[in-house]
mmCIF file of C-alpha atoms and ligand atoms in Angstrom:
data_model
loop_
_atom_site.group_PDB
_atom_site.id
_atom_site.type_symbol
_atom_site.label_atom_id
_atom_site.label_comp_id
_atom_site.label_asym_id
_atom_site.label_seq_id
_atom_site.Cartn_x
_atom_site.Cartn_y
_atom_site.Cartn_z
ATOM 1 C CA UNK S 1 -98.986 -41.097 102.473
ATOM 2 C CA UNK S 2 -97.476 -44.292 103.473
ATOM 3 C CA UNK S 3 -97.114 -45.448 106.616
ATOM 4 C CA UNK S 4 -94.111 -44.469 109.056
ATOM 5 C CA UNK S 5 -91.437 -47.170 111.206
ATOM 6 C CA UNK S 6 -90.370 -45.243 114.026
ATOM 7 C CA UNK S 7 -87.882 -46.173 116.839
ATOM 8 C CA UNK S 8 -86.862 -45.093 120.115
ATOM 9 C CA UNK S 9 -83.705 -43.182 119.505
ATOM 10 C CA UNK S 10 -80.269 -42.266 122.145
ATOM 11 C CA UNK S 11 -78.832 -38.962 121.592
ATOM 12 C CA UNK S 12 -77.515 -38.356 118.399
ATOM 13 C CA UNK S 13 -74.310 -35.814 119.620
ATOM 14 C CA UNK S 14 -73.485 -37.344 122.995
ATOM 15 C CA UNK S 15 -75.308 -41.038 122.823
ATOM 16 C CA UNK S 16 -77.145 -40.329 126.530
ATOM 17 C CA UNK S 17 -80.430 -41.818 126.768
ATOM 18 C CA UNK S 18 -81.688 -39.214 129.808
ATOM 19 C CA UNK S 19 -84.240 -36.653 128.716
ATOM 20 C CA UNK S 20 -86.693 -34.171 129.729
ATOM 21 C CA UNK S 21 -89.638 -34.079 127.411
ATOM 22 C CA UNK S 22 -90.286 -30.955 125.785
ATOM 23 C CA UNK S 23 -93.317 -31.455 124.034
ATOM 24 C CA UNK S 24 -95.632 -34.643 124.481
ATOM 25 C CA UNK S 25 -98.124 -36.475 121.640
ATOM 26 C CA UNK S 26 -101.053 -34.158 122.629
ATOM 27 C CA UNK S 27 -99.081 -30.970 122.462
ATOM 28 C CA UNK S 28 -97.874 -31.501 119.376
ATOM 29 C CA UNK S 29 -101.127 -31.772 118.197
ATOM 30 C CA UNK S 30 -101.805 -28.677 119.737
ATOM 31 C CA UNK S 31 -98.961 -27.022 117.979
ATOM 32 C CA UNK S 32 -100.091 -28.636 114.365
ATOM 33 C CA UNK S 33 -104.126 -27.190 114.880
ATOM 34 C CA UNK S 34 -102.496 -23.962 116.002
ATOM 35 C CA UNK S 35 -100.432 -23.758 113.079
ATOM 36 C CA UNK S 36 -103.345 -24.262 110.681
ATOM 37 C CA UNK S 37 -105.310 -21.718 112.472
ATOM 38 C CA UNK S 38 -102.181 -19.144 112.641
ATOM 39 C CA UNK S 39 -102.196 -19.861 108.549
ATOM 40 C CA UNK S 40 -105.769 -19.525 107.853
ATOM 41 C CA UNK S 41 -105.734 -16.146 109.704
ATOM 42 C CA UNK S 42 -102.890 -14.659 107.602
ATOM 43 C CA UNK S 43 -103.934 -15.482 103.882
ATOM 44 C CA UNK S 44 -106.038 -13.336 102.052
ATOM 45 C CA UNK S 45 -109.694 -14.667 101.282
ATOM 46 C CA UNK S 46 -109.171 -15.827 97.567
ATOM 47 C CA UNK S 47 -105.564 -17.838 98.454
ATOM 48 C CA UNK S 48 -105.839 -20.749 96.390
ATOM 49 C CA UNK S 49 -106.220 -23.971 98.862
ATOM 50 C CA UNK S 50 -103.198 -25.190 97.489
ATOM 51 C CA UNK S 51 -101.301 -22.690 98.687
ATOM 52 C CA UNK S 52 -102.324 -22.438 101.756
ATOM 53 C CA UNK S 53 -101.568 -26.079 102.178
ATOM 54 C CA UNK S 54 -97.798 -25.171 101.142
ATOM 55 C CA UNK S 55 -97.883 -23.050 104.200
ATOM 56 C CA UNK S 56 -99.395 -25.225 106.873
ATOM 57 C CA UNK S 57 -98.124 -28.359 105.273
ATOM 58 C CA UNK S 58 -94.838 -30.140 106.444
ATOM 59 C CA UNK S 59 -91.772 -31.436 104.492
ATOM 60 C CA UNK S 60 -91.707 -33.925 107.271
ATOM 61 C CA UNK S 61 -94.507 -35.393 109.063
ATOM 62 C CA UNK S 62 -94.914 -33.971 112.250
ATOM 63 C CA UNK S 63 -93.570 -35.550 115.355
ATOM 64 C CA UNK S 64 -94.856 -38.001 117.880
ATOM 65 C CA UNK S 65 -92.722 -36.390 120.574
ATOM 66 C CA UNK S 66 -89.986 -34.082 121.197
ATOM 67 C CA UNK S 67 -87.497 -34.301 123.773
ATOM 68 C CA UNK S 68 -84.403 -32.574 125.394
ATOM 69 C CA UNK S 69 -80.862 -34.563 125.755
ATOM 70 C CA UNK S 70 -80.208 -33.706 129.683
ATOM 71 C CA UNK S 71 -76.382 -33.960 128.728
ATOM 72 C CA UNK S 72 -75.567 -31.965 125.784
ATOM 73 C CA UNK S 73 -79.149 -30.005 125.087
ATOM 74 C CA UNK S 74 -79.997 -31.395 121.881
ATOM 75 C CA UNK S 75 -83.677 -31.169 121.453
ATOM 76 C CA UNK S 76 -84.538 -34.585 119.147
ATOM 77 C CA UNK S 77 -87.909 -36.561 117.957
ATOM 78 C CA UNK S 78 -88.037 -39.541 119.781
ATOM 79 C CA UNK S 79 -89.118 -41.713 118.733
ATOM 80 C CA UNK S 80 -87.840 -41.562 115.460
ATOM 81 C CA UNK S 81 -88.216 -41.985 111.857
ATOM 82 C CA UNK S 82 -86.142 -44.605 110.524
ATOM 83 C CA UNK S 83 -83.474 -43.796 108.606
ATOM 84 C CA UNK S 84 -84.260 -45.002 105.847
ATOM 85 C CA UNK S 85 -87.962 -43.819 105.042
ATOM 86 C CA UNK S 86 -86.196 -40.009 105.083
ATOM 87 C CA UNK S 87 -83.584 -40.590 102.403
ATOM 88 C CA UNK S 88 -86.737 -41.421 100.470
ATOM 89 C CA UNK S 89 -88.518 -38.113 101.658
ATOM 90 C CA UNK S 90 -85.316 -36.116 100.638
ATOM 91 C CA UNK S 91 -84.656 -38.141 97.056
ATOM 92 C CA UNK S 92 -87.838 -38.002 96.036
ATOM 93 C CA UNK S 93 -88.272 -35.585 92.824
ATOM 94 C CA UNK S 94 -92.251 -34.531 93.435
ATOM 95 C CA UNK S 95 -92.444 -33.577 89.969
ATOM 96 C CA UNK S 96 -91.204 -29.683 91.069
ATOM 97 C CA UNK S 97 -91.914 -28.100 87.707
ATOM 98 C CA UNK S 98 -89.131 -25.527 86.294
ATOM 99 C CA UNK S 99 -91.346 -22.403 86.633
ATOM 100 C CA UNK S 100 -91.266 -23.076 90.689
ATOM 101 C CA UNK S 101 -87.385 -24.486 90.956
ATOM 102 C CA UNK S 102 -87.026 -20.931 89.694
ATOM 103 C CA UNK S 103 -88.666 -18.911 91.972
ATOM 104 C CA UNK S 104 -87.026 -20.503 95.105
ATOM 105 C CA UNK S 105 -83.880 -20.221 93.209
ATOM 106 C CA UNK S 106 -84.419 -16.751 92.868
ATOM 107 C CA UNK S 107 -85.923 -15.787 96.423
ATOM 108 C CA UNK S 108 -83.146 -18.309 98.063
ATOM 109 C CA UNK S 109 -80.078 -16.211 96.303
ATOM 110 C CA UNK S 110 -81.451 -13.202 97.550
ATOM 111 C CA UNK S 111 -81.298 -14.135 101.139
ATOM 112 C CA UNK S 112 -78.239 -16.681 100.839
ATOM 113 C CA UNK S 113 -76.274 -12.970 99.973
ATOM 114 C CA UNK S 114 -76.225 -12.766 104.162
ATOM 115 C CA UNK S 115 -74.009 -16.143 104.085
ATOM 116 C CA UNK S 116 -72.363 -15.538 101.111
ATOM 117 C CA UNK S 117 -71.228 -12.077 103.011
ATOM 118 C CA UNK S 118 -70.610 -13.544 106.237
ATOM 119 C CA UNK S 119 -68.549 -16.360 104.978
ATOM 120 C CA UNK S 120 -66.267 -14.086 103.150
ATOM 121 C CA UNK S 121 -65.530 -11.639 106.143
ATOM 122 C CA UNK S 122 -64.805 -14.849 108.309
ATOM 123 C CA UNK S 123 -62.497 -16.373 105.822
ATOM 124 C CA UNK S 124 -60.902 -12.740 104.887
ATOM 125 C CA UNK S 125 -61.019 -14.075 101.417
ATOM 126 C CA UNK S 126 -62.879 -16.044 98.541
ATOM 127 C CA UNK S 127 -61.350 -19.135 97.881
ATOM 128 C CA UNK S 128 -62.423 -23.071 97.166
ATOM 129 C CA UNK S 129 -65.827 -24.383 99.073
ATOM 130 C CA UNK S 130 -68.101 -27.130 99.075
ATOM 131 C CA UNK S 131 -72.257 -26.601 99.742
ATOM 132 C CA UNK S 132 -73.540 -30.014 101.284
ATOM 133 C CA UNK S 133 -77.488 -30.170 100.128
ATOM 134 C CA UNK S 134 -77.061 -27.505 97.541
ATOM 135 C CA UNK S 135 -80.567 -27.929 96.319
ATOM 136 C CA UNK S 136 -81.231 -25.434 93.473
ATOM 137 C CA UNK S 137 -77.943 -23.625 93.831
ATOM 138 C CA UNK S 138 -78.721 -20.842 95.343
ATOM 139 C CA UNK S 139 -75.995 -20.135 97.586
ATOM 140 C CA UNK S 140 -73.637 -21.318 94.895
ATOM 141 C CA UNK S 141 -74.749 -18.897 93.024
ATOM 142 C CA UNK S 142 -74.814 -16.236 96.013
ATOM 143 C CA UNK S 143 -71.361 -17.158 96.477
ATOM 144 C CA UNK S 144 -69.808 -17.052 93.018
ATOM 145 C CA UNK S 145 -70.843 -13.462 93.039
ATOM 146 C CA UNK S 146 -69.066 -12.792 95.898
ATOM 147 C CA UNK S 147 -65.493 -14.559 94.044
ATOM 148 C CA UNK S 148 -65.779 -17.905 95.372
ATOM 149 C CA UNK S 149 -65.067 -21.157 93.446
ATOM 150 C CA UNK S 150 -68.139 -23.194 95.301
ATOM 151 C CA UNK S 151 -69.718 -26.635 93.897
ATOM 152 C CA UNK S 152 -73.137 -28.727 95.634
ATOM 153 C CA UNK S 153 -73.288 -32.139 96.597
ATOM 154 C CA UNK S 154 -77.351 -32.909 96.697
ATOM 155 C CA UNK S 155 -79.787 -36.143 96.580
ATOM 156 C CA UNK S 156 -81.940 -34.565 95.267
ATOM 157 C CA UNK S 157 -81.747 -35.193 90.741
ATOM 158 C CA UNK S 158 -84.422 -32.837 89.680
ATOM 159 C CA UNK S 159 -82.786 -29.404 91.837
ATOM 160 C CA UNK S 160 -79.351 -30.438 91.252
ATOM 161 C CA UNK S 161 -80.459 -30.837 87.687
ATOM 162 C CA UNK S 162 -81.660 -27.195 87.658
ATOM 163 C CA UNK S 163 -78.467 -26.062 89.465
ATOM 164 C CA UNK S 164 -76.171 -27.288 86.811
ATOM 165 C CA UNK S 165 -78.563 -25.516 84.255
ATOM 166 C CA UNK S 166 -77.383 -22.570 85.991
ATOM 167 C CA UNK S 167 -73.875 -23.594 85.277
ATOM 168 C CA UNK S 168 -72.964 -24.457 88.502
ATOM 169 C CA UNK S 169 -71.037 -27.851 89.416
ATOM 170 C CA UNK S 170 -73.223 -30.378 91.449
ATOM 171 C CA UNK S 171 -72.652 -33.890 92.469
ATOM 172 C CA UNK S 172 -75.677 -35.830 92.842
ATOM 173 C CA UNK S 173 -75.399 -38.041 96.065
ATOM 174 C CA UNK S 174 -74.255 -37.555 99.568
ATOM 175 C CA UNK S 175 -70.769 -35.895 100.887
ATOM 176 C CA UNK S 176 -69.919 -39.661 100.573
ATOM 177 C CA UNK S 177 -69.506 -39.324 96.676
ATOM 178 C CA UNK S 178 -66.961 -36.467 96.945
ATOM 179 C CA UNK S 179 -63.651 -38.121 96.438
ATOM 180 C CA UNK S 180 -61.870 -37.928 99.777
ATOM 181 C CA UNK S 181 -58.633 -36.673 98.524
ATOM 182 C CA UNK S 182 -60.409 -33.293 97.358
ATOM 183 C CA UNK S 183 -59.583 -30.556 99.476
ATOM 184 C CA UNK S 184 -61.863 -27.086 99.953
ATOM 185 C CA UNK S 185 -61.009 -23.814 101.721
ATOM 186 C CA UNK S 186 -64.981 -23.868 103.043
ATOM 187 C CA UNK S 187 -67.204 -26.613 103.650
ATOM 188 C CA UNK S 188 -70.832 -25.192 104.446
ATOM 189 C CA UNK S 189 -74.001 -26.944 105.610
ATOM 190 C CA UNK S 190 -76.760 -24.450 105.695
ATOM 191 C CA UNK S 191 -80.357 -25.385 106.838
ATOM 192 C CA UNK S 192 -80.170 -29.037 106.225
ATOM 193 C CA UNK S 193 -77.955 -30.510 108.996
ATOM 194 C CA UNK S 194 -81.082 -30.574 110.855
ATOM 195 C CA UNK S 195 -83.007 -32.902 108.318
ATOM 196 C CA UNK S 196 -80.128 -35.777 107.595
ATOM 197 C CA UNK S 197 -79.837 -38.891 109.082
ATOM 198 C CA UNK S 198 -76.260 -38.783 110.343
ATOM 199 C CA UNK S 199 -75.304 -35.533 111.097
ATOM 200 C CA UNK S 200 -72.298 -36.439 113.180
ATOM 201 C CA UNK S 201 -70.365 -38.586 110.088
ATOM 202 C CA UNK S 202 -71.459 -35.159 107.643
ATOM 203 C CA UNK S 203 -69.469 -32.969 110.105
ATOM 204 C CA UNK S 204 -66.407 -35.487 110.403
ATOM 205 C CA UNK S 205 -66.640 -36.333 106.591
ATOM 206 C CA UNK S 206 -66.477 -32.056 105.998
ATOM 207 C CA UNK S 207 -63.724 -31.476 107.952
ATOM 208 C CA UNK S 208 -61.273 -34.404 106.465
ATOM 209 C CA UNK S 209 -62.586 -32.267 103.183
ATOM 210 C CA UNK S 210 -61.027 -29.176 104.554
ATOM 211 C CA UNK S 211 -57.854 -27.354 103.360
ATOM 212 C CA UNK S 212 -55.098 -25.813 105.871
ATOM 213 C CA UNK S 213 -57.419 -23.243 107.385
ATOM 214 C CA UNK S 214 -60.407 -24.168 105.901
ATOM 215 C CA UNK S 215 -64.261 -23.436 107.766
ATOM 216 C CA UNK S 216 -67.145 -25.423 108.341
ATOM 217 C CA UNK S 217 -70.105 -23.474 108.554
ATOM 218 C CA UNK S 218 -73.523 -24.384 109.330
ATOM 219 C CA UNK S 219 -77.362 -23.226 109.903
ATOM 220 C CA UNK S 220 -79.485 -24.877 111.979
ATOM 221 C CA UNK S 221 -82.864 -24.086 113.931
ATOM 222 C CA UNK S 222 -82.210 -23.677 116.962
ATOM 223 C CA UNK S 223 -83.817 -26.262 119.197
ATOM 224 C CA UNK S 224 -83.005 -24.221 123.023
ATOM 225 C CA UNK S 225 -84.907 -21.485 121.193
ATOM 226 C CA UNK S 226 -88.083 -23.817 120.598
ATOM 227 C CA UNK S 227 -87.876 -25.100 124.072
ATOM 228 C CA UNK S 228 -87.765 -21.504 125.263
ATOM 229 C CA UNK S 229 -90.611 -19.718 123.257
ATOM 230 C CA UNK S 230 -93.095 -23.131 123.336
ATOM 231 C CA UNK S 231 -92.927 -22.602 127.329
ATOM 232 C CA UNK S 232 -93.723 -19.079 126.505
ATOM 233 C CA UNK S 233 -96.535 -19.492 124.335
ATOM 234 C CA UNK S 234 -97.796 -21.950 127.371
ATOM 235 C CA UNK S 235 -99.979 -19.123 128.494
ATOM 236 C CA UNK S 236 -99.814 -15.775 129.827
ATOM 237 C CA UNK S 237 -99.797 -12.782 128.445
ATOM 238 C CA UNK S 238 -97.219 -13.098 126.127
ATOM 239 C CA UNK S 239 -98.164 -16.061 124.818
ATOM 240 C CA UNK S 240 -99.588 -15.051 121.564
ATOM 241 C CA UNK S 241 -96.019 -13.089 120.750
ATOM 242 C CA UNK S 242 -94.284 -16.557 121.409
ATOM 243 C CA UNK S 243 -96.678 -18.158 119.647
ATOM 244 C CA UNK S 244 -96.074 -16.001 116.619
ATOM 245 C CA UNK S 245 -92.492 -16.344 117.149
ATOM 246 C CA UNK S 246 -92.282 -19.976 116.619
ATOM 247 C CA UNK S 247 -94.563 -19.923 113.590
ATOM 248 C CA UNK S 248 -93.304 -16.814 111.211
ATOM 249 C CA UNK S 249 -89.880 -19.501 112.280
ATOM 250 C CA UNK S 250 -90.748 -22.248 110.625
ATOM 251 C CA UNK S 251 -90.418 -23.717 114.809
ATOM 252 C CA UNK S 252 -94.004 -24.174 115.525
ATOM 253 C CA UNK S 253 -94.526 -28.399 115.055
ATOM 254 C CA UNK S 254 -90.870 -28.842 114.993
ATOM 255 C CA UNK S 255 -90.837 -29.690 111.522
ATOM 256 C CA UNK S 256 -87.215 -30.918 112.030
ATOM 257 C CA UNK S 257 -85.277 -34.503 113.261
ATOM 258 C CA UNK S 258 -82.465 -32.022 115.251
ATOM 259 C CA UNK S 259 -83.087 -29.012 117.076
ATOM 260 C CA UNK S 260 -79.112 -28.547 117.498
ATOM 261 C CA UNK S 261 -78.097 -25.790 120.353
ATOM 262 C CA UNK S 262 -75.234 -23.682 120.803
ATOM 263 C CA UNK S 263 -73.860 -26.382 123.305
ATOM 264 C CA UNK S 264 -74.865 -29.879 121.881
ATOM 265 C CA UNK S 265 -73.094 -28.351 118.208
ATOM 266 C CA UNK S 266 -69.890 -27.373 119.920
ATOM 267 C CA UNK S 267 -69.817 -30.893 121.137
ATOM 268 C CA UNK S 268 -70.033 -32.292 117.654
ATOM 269 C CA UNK S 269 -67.998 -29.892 115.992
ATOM 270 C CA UNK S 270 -65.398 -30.692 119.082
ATOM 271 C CA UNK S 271 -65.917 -34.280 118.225
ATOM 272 C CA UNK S 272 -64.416 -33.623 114.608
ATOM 273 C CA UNK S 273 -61.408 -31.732 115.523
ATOM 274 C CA UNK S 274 -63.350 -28.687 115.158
ATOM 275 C CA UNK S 275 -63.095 -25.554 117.090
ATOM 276 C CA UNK S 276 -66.740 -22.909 116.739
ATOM 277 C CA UNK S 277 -64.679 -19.205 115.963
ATOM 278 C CA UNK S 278 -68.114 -17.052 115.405
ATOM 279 C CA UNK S 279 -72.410 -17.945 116.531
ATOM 280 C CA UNK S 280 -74.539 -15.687 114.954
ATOM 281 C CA UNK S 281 -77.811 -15.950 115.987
ATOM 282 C CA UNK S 282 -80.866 -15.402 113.561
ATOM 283 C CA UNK S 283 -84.473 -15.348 112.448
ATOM 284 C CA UNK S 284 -86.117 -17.039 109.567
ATOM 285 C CA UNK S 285 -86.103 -14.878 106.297
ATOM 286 C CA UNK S 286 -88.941 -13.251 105.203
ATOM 287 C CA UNK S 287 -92.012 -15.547 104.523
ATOM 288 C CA UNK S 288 -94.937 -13.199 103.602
ATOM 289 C CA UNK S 289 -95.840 -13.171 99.964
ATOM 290 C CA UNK S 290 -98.842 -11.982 97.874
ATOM 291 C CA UNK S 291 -101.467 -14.176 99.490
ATOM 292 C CA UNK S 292 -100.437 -12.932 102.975
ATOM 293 C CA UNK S 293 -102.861 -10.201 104.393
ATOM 294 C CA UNK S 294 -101.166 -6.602 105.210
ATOM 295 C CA UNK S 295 -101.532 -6.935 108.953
ATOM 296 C CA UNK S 296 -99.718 -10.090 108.972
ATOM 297 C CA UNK S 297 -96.893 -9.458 106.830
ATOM 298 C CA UNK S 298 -96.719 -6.155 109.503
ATOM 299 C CA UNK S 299 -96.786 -8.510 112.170
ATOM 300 C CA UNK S 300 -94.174 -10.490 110.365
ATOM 301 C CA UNK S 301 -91.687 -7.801 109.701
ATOM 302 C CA UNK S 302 -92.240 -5.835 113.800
ATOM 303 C CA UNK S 303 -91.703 -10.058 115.536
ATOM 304 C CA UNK S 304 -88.942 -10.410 113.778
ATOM 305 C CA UNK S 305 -87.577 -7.241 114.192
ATOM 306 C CA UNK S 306 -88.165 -7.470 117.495
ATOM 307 C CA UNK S 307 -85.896 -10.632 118.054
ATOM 308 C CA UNK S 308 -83.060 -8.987 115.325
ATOM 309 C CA UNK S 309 -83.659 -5.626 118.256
ATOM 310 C CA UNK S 310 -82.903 -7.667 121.109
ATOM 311 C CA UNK S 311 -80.010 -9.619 119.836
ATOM 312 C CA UNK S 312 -78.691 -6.294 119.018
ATOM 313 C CA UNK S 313 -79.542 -4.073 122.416
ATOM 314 C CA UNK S 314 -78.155 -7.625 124.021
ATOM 315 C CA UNK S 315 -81.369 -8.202 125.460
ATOM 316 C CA UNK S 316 -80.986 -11.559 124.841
ATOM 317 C CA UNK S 317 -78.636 -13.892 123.908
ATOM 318 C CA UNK S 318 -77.582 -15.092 120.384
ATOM 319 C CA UNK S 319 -78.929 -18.442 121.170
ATOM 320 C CA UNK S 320 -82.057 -17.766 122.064
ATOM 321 C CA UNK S 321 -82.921 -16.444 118.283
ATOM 322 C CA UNK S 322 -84.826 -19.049 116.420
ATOM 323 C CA UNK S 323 -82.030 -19.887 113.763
ATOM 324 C CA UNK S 324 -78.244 -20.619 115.048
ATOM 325 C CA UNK S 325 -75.299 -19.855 112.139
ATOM 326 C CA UNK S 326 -71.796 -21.050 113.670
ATOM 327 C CA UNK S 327 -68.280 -21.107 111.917
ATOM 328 C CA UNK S 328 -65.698 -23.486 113.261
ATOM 329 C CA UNK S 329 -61.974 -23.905 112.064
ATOM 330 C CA UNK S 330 -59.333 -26.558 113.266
ATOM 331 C CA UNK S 331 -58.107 -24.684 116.278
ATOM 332 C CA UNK S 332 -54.210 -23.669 115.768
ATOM 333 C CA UNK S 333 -52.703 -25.546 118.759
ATOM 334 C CA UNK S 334 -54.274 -28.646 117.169
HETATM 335 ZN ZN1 LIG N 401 -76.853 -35.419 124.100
#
């Protein structure tokens, strides 16, 4: 792997510079050996290495640091990988054969039903929308089913490429390359706001894309949520729970430049003329496949039924789940 520029970086949402640290150098080394070791517990004996690797291995490199905005709660890598060096992680095709575009495409439109569903109750209706980092087309797909008229907009050539196979419309680029004078009913960003390098010009950019009415919805992890279970799985007695929490998460290593909260996304949604109508607060979907042993894919299905049980009982706040879903509209008054 080449080597990495990094530099010391303000907040992205509210540009303050104070922070409390929420994990330093050594603890996220701590959090990548533990993640191995959670890993190597769960897969059955004859897992190919490879696999395993896919588990334990990172679409990002981990961070150096991780740190807390004291004035709007973003949680944030600082320092930071330069810009740059991530469009290249995100454009690069690594040779992702057919045969395994496929399968995600197939596992992805299965879960991205709950969006698809969601999106459509919010809206009362299907109508015109526009997926920013569409990938395979998954919940293009999901949402066609459901009567919607959705295209992508992806760097990525060889999963657009596969999308379009599927007959659905993808631009290859950024949400730069979408004329400005189009105009879409929904504008989502699921699980990728998180990874880009300018979040705050995506969210202005969707909302001069959105028709009288329209939505912007978006998926993030939630960063408050990582803050909260890593102190948890500090020590104590409940420490392997957190612990498990953050991993079956994909949270564990904040694989991630943004760990967006409830607060610090209101503030850039506000920024944008944007007001947040529904949070629905959620866990990861289901990660356990053939390799994983029985006891883990147990333990996978009772934590995260746990956190669905306490969001549900009220137990515990929206926010605190490991995966924040928000829709925002242009507030009437506006
Ligand atoms: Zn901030």
């Amino acid at each position: 792997m080449p080597s990495i520029a990094y530099e010391l970086a303000r907040c992205h949402v509210c540009g303050g510079a104070d922070t409390d640290e929420v994990a330093d150098a050594d603890e996220v080394r701590a959090e990548v050996e533990a993640l191995w070791a959670f890993h190597t517990r769960r897969v059955a004996g004859a897992t190919p290495p490879e696999k395993l690797l896919d588990r334990a291995a990172f679409s990002e490199p981990p961070p150096v640091r991780v740190v807390r905005c004291r004035g709007c709660g973003l949680v944030y890598r600082n320092p930071q990988e330069r810009a740059e060096e991530l469009a290249e992680i995100y454009e690069a095709d690594a040779g992702v054969g057919d045969d395994v575009l496929r399968a995600l495409f197939e596992n992805q439109r299965r879960s991205y039903r709950a969006q698809a569903r969601r999106l459509t109750r919010i809206a009362d209706a299907a109508g015109s929308g526009l997926e920013v980092g569409s990938y395979v087309g998954a919940f293009l797909d999901a949402a066609r089913s459901r009567g919607w008229r959705f295209e992508g907009v992806d760097v990525n050539q060889g999963a657009s490429r596969f999308a379009r196979a599927q007959g659905l419309t993808v631009t290859i680029g950024t949400i730069d390359e979408v004329p400005a004078a189009r105009r879409f009913d929904a504008v989502a960003v699921w699980n990728c706001l998180d990874q880009l390098p300018d979040p705050r010009h995506v969210i202005q950019r969707a909302r001069s894309l959105l028709a009288r009415g329209g939505i912007v919805a978006v998926r993030v992890p939630n960063g408050e949520a990582y803050a909260r279970w890593r102190d948890a799985a500090e020590g104590g007695r409940t420490a392997p729970i957190a612990r498990a929490v953050l991993a079956h998460n994909n949270l564990l290593t904040f694989p991630y430049r943004y760990g967006f909260t409830l607060r610090s996304l209101r503030r850039l949604l506000r920024d944008a003329g944007l007001g947040i109508t529904h949070v629905y607060g959620d866990t990861l979907v289901p990660v356990a496949d053939e390799h994983t042993r029985t006891w883990a894919r147990v333990e996978e299905r009772a934590v995260k039924g746990m956190l669905r049980a306490l969001r549900t009982l009220r137990l515990t706040p929206a926010t605190a789940l490991p995966w924040l879903e928000v829709y925002a509209t242009v507030p009437r008054a506006a």
